Amino acid sequence: MQPEKLEPWLIEDEESVFSCRIFDVVRIRATLKGRNKTHNFFILENPEWVNIIPVTKDFDVVLIQQFRMGERAFTLEIPGGLSEPGEDPLTAAQRELLEETGYEGGRAIPLGMVQPNPATHNNRCHSFLQYPVQATGKLNLDENEDIRTLLVPLREIPDMIRRGEIHHSLVLNAFFYYSLLQEQLGNRSAWSELILPA
Amino acid sequence: MQPEKLEPWLIEDEESVFSCRIFDVVRIRATLKGRNKTHNFFILENPEWVNIIPVTKDFDVVLIQQFRMGERAFTLEIPGGLSEPGEDPLTAAQRELLEETGYEGGRAIPLGMVQPNPATHNNRCHSFLQYPVQATGKLNLDENEDIRTLLVPLREIPDMIRRGEIHHSLVLNAFFYYSLLQEQLGNRSAWSELILPA
């Protein structure tokens, strides 16, 4: 039998139990009101994340290929990264776009935001699309970034996702928000030609 | 100028630097061949994750509402969780479905899998759809789960996502894979009536 009403967990105390450059692990001791239950949760505190779908005037998407140590393999992704302290998500996304691909220009629109994992993450990932972008050649990779850019026709994205060639959860989120936006704008050929909102 | 060819990072050594019930933090020291570069990566080792879109014969989706400590708020999600050691993803997804909602029955189909975050996670999330499910009332919640189930018409899912009412990255992935499958099956009304593959 399910509860009439859900109670939030009440936080008794919390402490950082591990820190590294990209996240902190925080232990939160919390109690479920009305029941005799206390539990230690372990969550990851992260900065806000961003990503951006760069589309050229010919409806090619600028993808990046890089080695990812979590997966221990090369992945195909759209540009993205971490917001710096005080940096708004769009500025961060356009900075990452230019740093990682050397592309810029055109108009950026917000696509949507997600919680990467509400159970364990405290942050959000903000997705954008920018069109039409063009190459400036101004690459500025971080010390540990070793990245190749690829131009892929927008119309090939759905099959690349179906085949698992693009499988980064947060990258798929950006393309899903894009398809929902195009549907809302009445664009029946979202994967061959995009429509920007007014 | 981008590299002709990308080199994988060569792993020198790794050690677990933090452990808790749901993940381990592992430090990996790696070198980029051909360059004089060594770097410490911190990644999260997780079990495989699963989620499942349960759809009733009336095309309602069985959603769950629960408090999530990472977000520190209540979220709307589809059922899901962790695969137990040696448990295949579909078995895990159907177990979570029954435990969290008390629904079962019908036929399950694989939708696709993602990497939650190739930069930091070593695991995958496997998504399924099951139709038609029906309530058996057999709830079996984990000690720290306090969950309500809601029936939401499938046709309302896109607007709930656009409004941010459903914003869990891995839940959106399941619905995106669902929409890509329906598109492939030629179903132009994917959000009002689903087609199962042969």
CSV table of N, CA, C and O in Angstrom, one decimal, chain A residues 31-70:
chain,number,residue,atom,x,y,z
A,31,THR,N,16.9,11.9,8.4
A,31,THR,CA,15.8,11.2,9.1
A,31,THR,C,14.5,11.3,8.4
A,31,THR,O,14.2,12.4,7.9
A,32,LEU,N,13.8,10.2,8.3
A,32,LEU,CA,12.4,10.3,7.7
A,32,LEU,C,11.4,10.6,8.8
A,32,LEU,O,11.2,9.7,9.7
A,33,LYS,N,10.9,11.7,8.8
A,33,LYS,CA,9.9,12.2,9.9
A,33,LYS,C,8.8,11.2,10.0
A,33,LYS,O,8.4,10.6,9.0
A,34,GLY,N,8.3,11.0,11.2
A,34,GLY,CA,7.2,10.2,11.5
A,34,GLY,C,7.5,8.7,11.5
A,34,GLY,O,6.7,7.9,11.9
A,35,ARG,N,8.8,8.4,11.0
A,35,ARG,CA,9.2,7.0,11.2
A,35,ARG,C,10.6,7.0,11.9
A,35,ARG,O,11.3,8.0,11.9
A,36,ASN,N,10.9,5.9,12.5
A,36,ASN,CA,12.1,5.8,13.3
A,36,ASN,C,13.3,5.4,12.4
A,36,ASN,O,13.8,4.3,12.5
A,37,LYS,N,13.6,6.3,11.4
A,37,LYS,CA,14.6,5.9,10.4
A,37,LYS,C,15.6,7.0,10.2
A,37,LYS,O,15.3,8.1,9.9
A,38,THR,N,16.9,6.6,10.3
A,38,THR,CA,18.0,7.5,10.0
A,38,THR,C,18.9,6.8,9.0
A,38,THR,O,19.1,5.6,9.1
A,39,HIS,N,19.4,7.5,8.0
A,39,HIS,CA,20.2,6.9,6.9
A,39,HIS,C,21.3,7.9,6.5
A,39,HIS,O,21.1,9.1,6.5
A,40,ASN,N,22.4,7.3,6.2
A,40,ASN,CA,23.5,8.1,5.6
A,40,ASN,C,23.5,8.0,4.1
A,40,ASN,O,23.5,6.9,3.5
A,41,PHE,N,23.3,9.2,3.4
A,41,PHE,CA,23.3,9.3,2.0
A,41,PHE,C,24.7,9.8,1.6
A,41,PHE,O,25.3,10.6,2.3
A,42,PHE,N,25.2,9.3,0.4
A,42,PHE,CA,26.4,9.8,-0.1
A,42,PHE,C,26.1,10.5,-1.5
A,42,PHE,O,25.6,9.8,-2.3
A,43,ILE,N,26.4,11.8,-1.6
A,43,ILE,CA,26.1,12.5,-2.8
A,43,ILE,C,27.3,13.1,-3.4
A,43,ILE,O,28.3,13.3,-2.7
A,44,LEU,N,27.3,13.5,-4.6
A,44,LEU,CA,28.4,14.2,-5.3
A,44,LEU,C,28.0,15.6,-5.6
A,44,LEU,O,27.0,15.9,-6.2
A,45,GLU,N,28.9,16.5,-5.1
A,45,GLU,CA,28.6,17.9,-5.3
A,45,GLU,C,29.5,18.3,-6.5
A,45,GLU,O,30.7,18.2,-6.5
A,46,ASN,N,28.8,18.9,-7.5
A,46,ASN,CA,29.5,19.2,-8.8
A,46,ASN,C,29.2,20.7,-9.1
A,46,ASN,O,28.1,21.2,-8.7
A,47,PRO,N,30.0,21.3,-9.9
A,47,PRO,CA,29.6,22.6,-10.5
A,47,PRO,C,28.5,22.3,-11.6
A,47,PRO,O,28.2,21.2,-11.9
A,48,GLU,N,27.8,23.4,-12.0
A,48,GLU,CA,26.8,23.2,-13.1
A,48,GLU,C,27.6,22.8,-14.4
A,48,GLU,O,28.7,23.1,-14.6
A,49,TRP,N,26.9,21.9,-15.1
A,49,TRP,CA,27.5,21.4,-16.4
A,49,TRP,C,26.7,22.0,-17.6
A,49,TRP,O,25.5,22.4,-17.4
A,50,VAL,N,27.4,22.1,-18.7
A,50,VAL,CA,26.7,22.6,-19.9
A,50,VAL,C,27.1,21.8,-21.1
A,50,VAL,O,28.2,21.2,-21.1
A,51,ASN,N,26.3,21.8,-22.1
A,51,ASN,CA,26.7,21.3,-23.5
A,51,ASN,C,25.9,22.1,-24.5
A,51,ASN,O,25.0,22.8,-24.3
A,52,ILE,N,26.4,21.9,-25.8
A,52,ILE,CA,25.9,22.8,-26.8
A,52,ILE,C,26.0,22.0,-28.2
A,52,ILE,O,27.0,21.4,-28.5
A,53,ILE,N,24.9,22.0,-28.9
A,53,ILE,CA,24.8,21.4,-30.3
A,53,ILE,C,25.2,22.5,-31.3
A,53,ILE,O,24.4,23.4,-31.5
A,54,PRO,N,26.4,22.5,-31.8
A,54,PRO,CA,26.8,23.5,-32.8
A,54,PRO,C,26.4,23.0,-34.2
A,54,PRO,O,26.8,21.9,-34.6
A,55,VAL,N,25.7,23.8,-35.0
A,55,VAL,CA,25.2,23.4,-36.3
A,55,VAL,C,25.7,24.4,-37.3
A,55,VAL,O,25.5,25.6,-37.1
A,56,THR,N,26.3,23.9,-38.4
A,56,THR,CA,26.8,24.8,-39.4
A,56,THR,C,25.6,25.2,-40.4
A,56,THR,O,24.5,24.6,-40.3
A,57,LYS,N,25.9,26.2,-41.3
A,57,LYS,CA,24.9,26.6,-42.2
A,57,LYS,C,24.4,25.5,-43.1
A,57,LYS,O,23.3,25.5,-43.6
A,58,ASP,N,25.2,24.5,-43.3
A,58,ASP,CA,24.9,23.3,-44.2
A,58,ASP,C,24.2,22.2,-43.3
A,58,ASP,O,24.0,21.1,-43.8
A,59,PHE,N,23.8,22.5,-42.1
A,59,PHE,CA,23.2,21.5,-41.2
A,59,PHE,C,24.1,20.4,-40.9
A,59,PHE,O,23.6,19.2,-40.8
A,60,ASP,N,25.4,20.6,-40.7
A,60,ASP,CA,26.3,19.7,-40.1
A,60,ASP,C,26.4,20.0,-38.6
A,60,ASP,O,26.5,21.1,-38.2
A,61,VAL,N,26.5,18.9,-37.8
A,61,VAL,CA,26.7,19.1,-36.4
A,61,VAL,C,28.2,18.9,-36.1
A,61,VAL,O,28.9,18.0,-36.7
A,62,VAL,N,28.8,19.8,-35.3
A,62,VAL,CA,30.2,19.7,-35.0
A,62,VAL,C,30.3,18.8,-33.7
A,62,VAL,O,29.9,19.2,-32.6
A,63,LEU,N,30.8,17.6,-34.0
A,63,LEU,CA,31.0,16.7,-32.9
A,63,LEU,C,32.5,16.6,-32.5
A,63,LEU,O,33.4,17.0,-33.3
A,64,ILE,N,32.8,16.2,-31.3
A,64,ILE,CA,34.2,16.0,-30.8
A,64,ILE,C,34.4,14.6,-30.4
A,64,ILE,O,33.5,13.9,-29.9
A,65,GLN,N,35.6,14.1,-30.7
A,65,GLN,CA,36.0,12.8,-30.4
A,65,GLN,C,37.2,12.9,-29.4
A,65,GLN,O,38.1,13.7,-29.6
A,66,GLN,N,37.1,12.2,-28.2
A,66,GLN,CA,38.1,12.3,-27.2
A,66,GLN,C,38.1,11.0,-26.4
A,66,GLN,O,37.1,10.3,-26.4
A,67,PHE,N,39.3,10.8,-25.7
A,67,PHE,CA,39.4,9.7,-24.8
A,67,PHE,C,38.7,10.0,-23.5
A,67,PHE,O,39.1,11.1,-22.9
A,68,ARG,N,37.8,9.2,-23.0
A,68,ARG,CA,37.2,9.4,-21.7
A,68,ARG,C,37.6,8.4,-20.7
A,68,ARG,O,37.4,7.2,-21.0
A,69,MET,N,38.1,8.8,-19.6
A,69,MET,CA,38.7,7.8,-18.6
A,69,MET,C,37.7,7.0,-17.9
A,69,MET,O,37.9,5.9,-17.4
A,70,GLY,N,36.5,7.6,-17.7
A,70,GLY,CA,35.4,6.8,-17.0
A,70,GLY,C,35.1,5.5,-17.8
A,70,GLY,O,35.1,4.4,-17.3
